[in-house]
Amino acid sequence: MSFKKANVPFAGTPEQEAELRKVIAENKDEKGALMPIMQKAQDIYGYLPIEVQTIIADEMGIPLEKVYGVATFYAQFALNPKGEYQISVCLGTACYVKGSGDIYAKLEEILGIKGGECTPDRKFSLDACRCVGACGLAPVMTINGEVFGRITPKDVQGILDKYN
Amino acid sequence: METVNITINGIACEAPKGSTILAAAKLAGIDIPTLCFLKDINEIGACRICMVEADEGRGARLVASCVYPVSEGMKVYTNTPKVLGYRKKTLELILSDHDKKCLSCVRSGKCELQALCQEMGVDDVDKYKGIANEFEIDDSAAHMVRDNNKCINCRRCIAACEKTQGIGVIGANNRGFITEVSSPFGMGLGETSCVSCGQCIAVCPVGAIYEKSDADKILEAIADPEKHVVVQTAPAVRAGLGEMFDLPIGTPVEGKMAAALRRIGFERVFDTDFGADVTIMEEANELLQRVTTGGVLPMITSCSPGWIKFCEHYYPDQLEHLSSCKSPQQMFGGILKTYYAEKMGWDPKSIVSVSVMPCTAKKFEIGRDDQSAAGEGIPDLDYTMTTRELGRLVKRCGIDFNALPDEGFDDPMGESTGAAVIFGVTGGVMEAALRTAVWKLTGETNDSPIEFKEVRGFEGIKEATYEAGGVKVKVAIASGLTNAKAIMDKIRAGEADYTFVEIMACPGGCINGGGQPQVPARVRNFEDYRAKRASVLYGYDESMPRRKSHENPSVQKLYSEFMGEPCGEKAHHILHTSYVKRTVHDINAWNAQ
């Protein structure tokens, strides 16, 4: 019951769906095909929303729950899309003791989403990460790989504005 | 049979080659406790309660006896301090994320976890107190509640849903500490293609899944002098209810059950078996109509509401195969609020129609459309309770069940035949139908056959062919929805040459229904409890003066006084229903929320 519905509407194209169905048809009769098919589906769509998981389940003749159970077990699978700008906040030990938890909370507040989610306009997605190797700059966040160090919650709005 | 020599706790014994330590120990008279293990369907060795020490020449080490095979010369120890300490610790760890509200738990006293804690001497339920999950309770389905705060993640329910029933709407989601048995994408069970069979409840070792109960509303109705509260009981209830009062499995309790219901305060104590006899009158005629007029064949029985919902979700293109007959429960309710109400001069709205069923899907069925014979807003059934709920209600009302005298049902809707009572076991509806159909086809002679033993037994799928009066009838019987699926795939592919098919959702039929008393794993893994319950019903059948539905005098009277012809216009209005096409996943509905 702990799932929160994606606030980004599904925008899959017929081409994507055709590609997915082709991948499934090519692989479904092999033993242990579910994981590779899910990985390829994520390559195609960027994430695995209910629309995509349902196609996988129906085409493979297995319950949707089987697909969802795997999707929620492995960290590599995402149930929400990534944004144009992917924000990661380090919640590793050094950053955390320097207050990165507050920065994370501030981002959630400003963007109106929780960690793991994407804004409805698909502009920003937010994730927590572990050490990015810049502990000397703690607390650290990255946006599409660009590193922002020694920041405070007050700096967050200004940084986001650069991307608007 | 090839065997190997092993010792268990120093005592030499032989064990079948390839058997598990658990099975070998059972043969040697030693019980090893289990929690996740369910023979044939959940053999995952996950819970670690069944650990024993096994020495295969390299020193003793702890292994999970439910899945670990015996080998020649193996030395097994089931009760060393190490083993017993390990089991106790495992329980203490399970309790660290369990809500431990035993005093208000529906399963208290019959809980497998509770029993194990007692046996293993758990003396501190807070030994590993720490962060505990707080899971949302799922009460979205019509028939049951899931409270994962009591769940121990044994996965027995998942196995029952996926393997026994071929549905798989629940599974283990997320990972690690927050792992939870639930449905995909946060759907409540009621939003999925769950068929309400309750087999998950039947196998749950704890109180994490349980039926929704209307017991309080029933008691209030009984206390209301304006209401006529009438009860009917399904065949299988009399074969299981005794277990709620610690009677051995397979104890027939029809007489005590009727006595208990009267003492609870029901104004009339009737029998669903009457409805079952009426079902045969309708179903046999519908079948003969289909056969003679080139209707859709095979015709499939419609008594099992779990099966009906399954067919609607998974085979919406095959609904025309379903008999249009309501289930015996609903037929009974319809007759009660029309025929009997008229007979008694009661306003149908003043009747509270209650049933006791071995079934949780009945809770869904009573809310279906097209189940109101007496008119809009007057449902055939107002409330239904499971065998388990009745057991609890009897205790709550302070009735000493085992000391009750045997009493009978009230007339006229308590009168029934042997054909009706076997409705509660797989093959029973088929046999009852054959008794009447063959009688009809062979010139309605009194010496037409009674017993059709080919359709009895617990194989998942049974087939038989009969010839009567020049008509050949090929029948098939399936119980458990995985087996139903196999038959339905054949029908869908046009490869089935059956005339008549009986399907029951629960494996073995209603005697093993999702509303029957839970049989603990330590019994169900080793005993054929279904056969014991079935023998109760076949015993009643044999002892009945009339064993064919059409011989039931009260049913004959119902037709002559009120209903007219079987499958006639009035019968159609009161005793038949319709079905709806459903889907497996409804993404649009899910997205719209």
PDB file of N, CA, C and O in Angstrom, chain B residues 112-152:
ATOM      1  N   GLU B 112      -0.664 -19.649  14.780  1.00  0.00           N
ATOM      2  CA  GLU B 112       0.501 -20.531  14.745  1.00  0.00           C
ATOM      3  C   GLU B 112       1.734 -19.873  15.358  1.00  0.00           C
ATOM      4  O   GLU B 112       2.569 -20.541  15.969  1.00  0.00           O
ATOM      5  N   LEU B 113       1.838 -18.555  15.211  1.00  0.00           N
ATOM      6  CA  LEU B 113       2.976 -17.840  15.812  1.00  0.00           C
ATOM      7  C   LEU B 113       2.866 -17.858  17.333  1.00  0.00           C
ATOM      8  O   LEU B 113       3.840 -18.120  18.043  1.00  0.00           O
ATOM      9  N   GLN B 114       1.663 -17.602  17.800  1.00  0.00           N
ATOM     10  CA  GLN B 114       1.415 -17.607  19.250  1.00  0.00           C
ATOM     11  C   GLN B 114       1.743 -18.981  19.837  1.00  0.00           C
ATOM     12  O   GLN B 114       2.414 -19.099  20.865  1.00  0.00           O
ATOM     13  N   ALA B 115       1.281 -20.030  19.165  1.00  0.00           N
ATOM     14  CA  ALA B 115       1.526 -21.391  19.657  1.00  0.00           C
ATOM     15  C   ALA B 115       3.021 -21.692  19.705  1.00  0.00           C
ATOM     16  O   ALA B 115       3.530 -22.268  20.670  1.00  0.00           O
ATOM     17  N   LEU B 116       3.741 -21.246  18.663  1.00  0.00           N
ATOM     18  CA  LEU B 116       5.181 -21.501  18.625  1.00  0.00           C
ATOM     19  C   LEU B 116       5.903 -20.753  19.737  1.00  0.00           C
ATOM     20  O   LEU B 116       6.818 -21.286  20.368  1.00  0.00           O
ATOM     21  N   CYS B 117       5.496 -19.501  19.969  1.00  0.00           N
ATOM     22  CA  CYS B 117       6.129 -18.716  21.031  1.00  0.00           C
ATOM     23  C   CYS B 117       5.954 -19.413  22.372  1.00  0.00           C
ATOM     24  O   CYS B 117       6.872 -19.458  23.196  1.00  0.00           O
ATOM     25  N   GLN B 118       4.764 -19.959  22.555  1.00  0.00           N
ATOM     26  CA  GLN B 118       4.511 -20.663  23.804  1.00  0.00           C
ATOM     27  C   GLN B 118       5.385 -21.925  23.893  1.00  0.00           C
ATOM     28  O   GLN B 118       6.037 -22.165  24.895  1.00  0.00           O
ATOM     29  N   GLU B 119       5.416 -22.687  22.796  1.00  0.00           N
ATOM     30  CA  GLU B 119       6.190 -23.930  22.815  1.00  0.00           C
ATOM     31  C   GLU B 119       7.684 -23.693  22.965  1.00  0.00           C
ATOM     32  O   GLU B 119       8.381 -24.466  23.617  1.00  0.00           O
ATOM     33  N   MET B 120       8.180 -22.640  22.352  1.00  0.00           N
ATOM     34  CA  MET B 120       9.619 -22.381  22.387  1.00  0.00           C
ATOM     35  C   MET B 120      10.022 -21.577  23.621  1.00  0.00           C
ATOM     36  O   MET B 120      11.180 -21.206  23.775  1.00  0.00           O
ATOM     37  N   GLY B 121       9.066 -21.289  24.481  1.00  0.00           N
ATOM     38  CA  GLY B 121       9.384 -20.615  25.737  1.00  0.00           C
ATOM     39  C   GLY B 121       9.808 -19.170  25.559  1.00  0.00           C
ATOM     40  O   GLY B 121      10.674 -18.680  26.292  1.00  0.00           O
ATOM     41  N   VAL B 122       9.226 -18.491  24.595  1.00  0.00           N
ATOM     42  CA  VAL B 122       9.544 -17.064  24.439  1.00  0.00           C
ATOM     43  C   VAL B 122       9.027 -16.323  25.667  1.00  0.00           C
ATOM     44  O   VAL B 122       7.837 -16.373  25.980  1.00  0.00           O
ATOM     45  N   ASP B 123       9.941 -15.670  26.413  1.00  0.00           N
ATOM     46  CA  ASP B 123       9.529 -15.048  27.670  1.00  0.00           C
ATOM     47  C   ASP B 123       9.692 -13.532  27.664  1.00  0.00           C
ATOM     48  O   ASP B 123       9.440 -12.871  28.657  1.00  0.00           O
ATOM     49  N   ASP B 124      10.137 -12.976  26.538  1.00  0.00           N
ATOM     50  CA  ASP B 124      10.255 -11.522  26.469  1.00  0.00           C
ATOM     51  C   ASP B 124       9.913 -11.089  25.047  1.00  0.00           C
ATOM     52  O   ASP B 124      10.729 -11.222  24.133  1.00  0.00           O
ATOM     53  N   VAL B 125       8.691 -10.597  24.858  1.00  0.00           N
ATOM     54  CA  VAL B 125       8.270 -10.241  23.498  1.00  0.00           C
ATOM     55  C   VAL B 125       8.979  -8.988  22.999  1.00  0.00           C
ATOM     56  O   VAL B 125       8.931  -8.675  21.818  1.00  0.00           O
ATOM     57  N   ASP B 126       9.622  -8.263  23.906  1.00  0.00           N
ATOM     58  CA  ASP B 126      10.320  -7.048  23.501  1.00  0.00           C
ATOM     59  C   ASP B 126      11.834  -7.213  23.524  1.00  0.00           C
ATOM     60  O   ASP B 126      12.573  -6.247  23.644  1.00  0.00           O
ATOM     61  N   LYS B 127      12.284  -8.445  23.409  1.00  0.00           N
ATOM     62  CA  LYS B 127      13.720  -8.726  23.477  1.00  0.00           C
ATOM     63  C   LYS B 127      14.505  -7.874  22.484  1.00  0.00           C
ATOM     64  O   LYS B 127      15.562  -7.347  22.795  1.00  0.00           O
ATOM     65  N   TYR B 128      14.012  -7.736  21.269  1.00  0.00           N
ATOM     66  CA  TYR B 128      14.702  -6.953  20.248  1.00  0.00           C
ATOM     67  C   TYR B 128      13.848  -5.760  19.840  1.00  0.00           C
ATOM     68  O   TYR B 128      13.614  -5.491  18.673  1.00  0.00           O
ATOM     69  N   LYS B 129      13.368  -5.055  20.829  1.00  0.00           N
ATOM     70  CA  LYS B 129      12.517  -3.905  20.558  1.00  0.00           C
ATOM     71  C   LYS B 129      13.287  -2.842  19.779  1.00  0.00           C
ATOM     72  O   LYS B 129      14.429  -2.535  20.089  1.00  0.00           O
ATOM     73  N   GLY B 130      12.684  -2.331  18.735  1.00  0.00           N
ATOM     74  CA  GLY B 130      13.338  -1.289  17.947  1.00  0.00           C
ATOM     75  C   GLY B 130      12.315  -0.638  17.062  1.00  0.00           C
ATOM     76  O   GLY B 130      11.122  -0.643  17.373  1.00  0.00           O
ATOM     77  N   ILE B 131      12.775  -0.092  15.953  1.00  0.00           N
ATOM     78  CA  ILE B 131      11.841   0.514  15.015  1.00  0.00           C
ATOM     79  C   ILE B 131      10.925  -0.575  14.467  1.00  0.00           C
ATOM     80  O   ILE B 131      11.377  -1.670  14.152  1.00  0.00           O
ATOM     81  N   ALA B 132       9.642  -0.298  14.404  1.00  0.00           N
ATOM     82  CA  ALA B 132       8.700  -1.252  13.812  1.00  0.00           C
ATOM     83  C   ALA B 132       7.990  -0.572  12.651  1.00  0.00           C
ATOM     84  O   ALA B 132       7.794   0.647  12.653  1.00  0.00           O
ATOM     85  N   ASN B 133       7.635  -1.338  11.648  1.00  0.00           N
ATOM     86  CA  ASN B 133       6.872  -0.784  10.530  1.00  0.00           C
ATOM     87  C   ASN B 133       5.478  -0.383  10.988  1.00  0.00           C
ATOM     88  O   ASN B 133       4.919  -0.994  11.898  1.00  0.00           O
ATOM     89  N   GLU B 134       4.955   0.653  10.369  1.00  0.00           N
ATOM     90  CA  GLU B 134       3.543   0.969  10.587  1.00  0.00           C
ATOM     91  C   GLU B 134       2.857   0.922   9.237  1.00  0.00           C
ATOM     92  O   GLU B 134       2.889   1.881   8.484  1.00  0.00           O
ATOM     93  N   PHE B 135       2.280  -0.231   8.933  1.00  0.00           N
ATOM     94  CA  PHE B 135       1.674  -0.426   7.624  1.00  0.00           C
ATOM     95  C   PHE B 135       0.218   0.024   7.636  1.00  0.00           C
ATOM     96  O   PHE B 135      -0.498  -0.162   8.621  1.00  0.00           O
ATOM     97  N   GLU B 136      -0.180   0.555   6.500  1.00  0.00           N
ATOM     98  CA  GLU B 136      -1.574   0.951   6.307  1.00  0.00           C
ATOM     99  C   GLU B 136      -2.429  -0.321   6.199  1.00  0.00           C
ATOM    100  O   GLU B 136      -2.012  -1.296   5.568  1.00  0.00           O
ATOM    101  N   ILE B 137      -3.593  -0.301   6.809  1.00  0.00           N
ATOM    102  CA  ILE B 137      -4.473  -1.466   6.728  1.00  0.00           C
ATOM    103  C   ILE B 137      -5.278  -1.410   5.434  1.00  0.00           C
ATOM    104  O   ILE B 137      -5.792  -0.356   5.069  1.00  0.00           O
ATOM    105  N   ASP B 138      -5.351  -2.532   4.717  1.00  0.00           N
ATOM    106  CA  ASP B 138      -6.083  -2.571   3.453  1.00  0.00           C
ATOM    107  C   ASP B 138      -7.447  -3.221   3.669  1.00  0.00           C
ATOM    108  O   ASP B 138      -7.549  -4.427   3.872  1.00  0.00           O
ATOM    109  N   ASP B 139      -8.490  -2.395   3.639  1.00  0.00           N
ATOM    110  CA  ASP B 139      -9.839  -2.960   3.775  1.00  0.00           C
ATOM    111  C   ASP B 139     -10.666  -2.631   2.534  1.00  0.00           C
ATOM    112  O   ASP B 139     -11.885  -2.497   2.591  1.00  0.00           O
ATOM    113  N   SER B 140      -9.974  -2.521   1.397  1.00  0.00           N
ATOM    114  CA  SER B 140     -10.655  -2.107   0.167  1.00  0.00           C
ATOM    115  C   SER B 140     -11.507  -3.213  -0.460  1.00  0.00           C
ATOM    116  O   SER B 140     -12.403  -2.931  -1.237  1.00  0.00           O
ATOM    117  N   ALA B 141     -11.217  -4.462  -0.135  1.00  0.00           N
ATOM    118  CA  ALA B 141     -11.986  -5.558  -0.733  1.00  0.00           C
ATOM    119  C   ALA B 141     -13.278  -5.774   0.048  1.00  0.00           C
ATOM    120  O   ALA B 141     -13.359  -5.437   1.232  1.00  0.00           O
ATOM    121  N   ALA B 142     -14.269  -6.354  -0.627  1.00  0.00           N
ATOM    122  CA  ALA B 142     -15.572  -6.542   0.020  1.00  0.00           C
ATOM    123  C   ALA B 142     -15.506  -7.595   1.123  1.00  0.00           C
ATOM    124  O   ALA B 142     -16.295  -7.576   2.063  1.00  0.00           O
ATOM    125  N   HIS B 143     -14.558  -8.507   1.014  1.00  0.00           N
ATOM    126  CA  HIS B 143     -14.612  -9.695   1.870  1.00  0.00           C
ATOM    127  C   HIS B 143     -13.566  -9.754   2.959  1.00  0.00           C
ATOM    128  O   HIS B 143     -13.696 -10.537   3.888  1.00  0.00           O
ATOM    129  N   MET B 144     -12.492  -8.993   2.855  1.00  0.00           N
ATOM    130  CA  MET B 144     -11.417  -9.216   3.829  1.00  0.00           C
ATOM    131  C   MET B 144     -10.607  -7.975   4.140  1.00  0.00           C
ATOM    132  O   MET B 144     -10.688  -6.959   3.473  1.00  0.00           O
ATOM    133  N   VAL B 145      -9.797  -8.102   5.185  1.00  0.00           N
ATOM    134  CA  VAL B 145      -8.928  -7.037   5.644  1.00  0.00           C
ATOM    135  C   VAL B 145      -7.511  -7.593   5.686  1.00  0.00           C
ATOM    136  O   VAL B 145      -7.310  -8.742   6.076  1.00  0.00           O
ATOM    137  N   ARG B 146      -6.557  -6.782   5.253  1.00  0.00           N
ATOM    138  CA  ARG B 146      -5.156  -7.176   5.423  1.00  0.00           C
ATOM    139  C   ARG B 146      -4.478  -6.195   6.368  1.00  0.00           C
ATOM    140  O   ARG B 146      -4.474  -4.995   6.119  1.00  0.00           O
ATOM    141  N   ASP B 147      -3.935  -6.705   7.443  1.00  0.00           N
ATOM    142  CA  ASP B 147      -3.219  -5.886   8.420  1.00  0.00           C
ATOM    143  C   ASP B 147      -1.782  -6.386   8.488  1.00  0.00           C
ATOM    144  O   ASP B 147      -1.452  -7.303   9.236  1.00  0.00           O
ATOM    145  N   ASN B 148      -0.927  -5.743   7.695  1.00  0.00           N
ATOM    146  CA  ASN B 148       0.453  -6.220   7.592  1.00  0.00           C
ATOM    147  C   ASN B 148       1.266  -5.979   8.858  1.00  0.00           C
ATOM    148  O   ASN B 148       2.405  -6.435   8.950  1.00  0.00           O
ATOM    149  N   ASN B 149       0.690  -5.259   9.815  1.00  0.00           N
ATOM    150  CA  ASN B 149       1.406  -5.098  11.083  1.00  0.00           C
ATOM    151  C   ASN B 149       1.469  -6.414  11.850  1.00  0.00           C
ATOM    152  O   ASN B 149       2.200  -6.545  12.814  1.00  0.00           O
ATOM    153  N   LYS B 150       0.653  -7.358  11.423  1.00  0.00           N
ATOM    154  CA  LYS B 150       0.702  -8.698  12.014  1.00  0.00           C
ATOM    155  C   LYS B 150       1.396  -9.698  11.095  1.00  0.00           C
ATOM    156  O   LYS B 150       1.625 -10.839  11.469  1.00  0.00           O
ATOM    157  N   CYS B 151       1.693  -9.264   9.875  1.00  0.00           N
ATOM    158  CA  CYS B 151       2.255 -10.187   8.870  1.00  0.00           C
ATOM    159  C   CYS B 151       3.686 -10.553   9.231  1.00  0.00           C
ATOM    160  O   CYS B 151       4.467  -9.717   9.687  1.00  0.00           O
ATOM    161  N   ILE B 152       4.044 -11.821   9.033  1.00  0.00           N
ATOM    162  CA  ILE B 152       5.416 -12.256   9.311  1.00  0.00           C
ATOM    163  C   ILE B 152       6.176 -12.588   8.022  1.00  0.00           C
ATOM    164  O   ILE B 152       7.238 -13.211   8.059  1.00  0.00           O
TER     165      ILE B 152
END
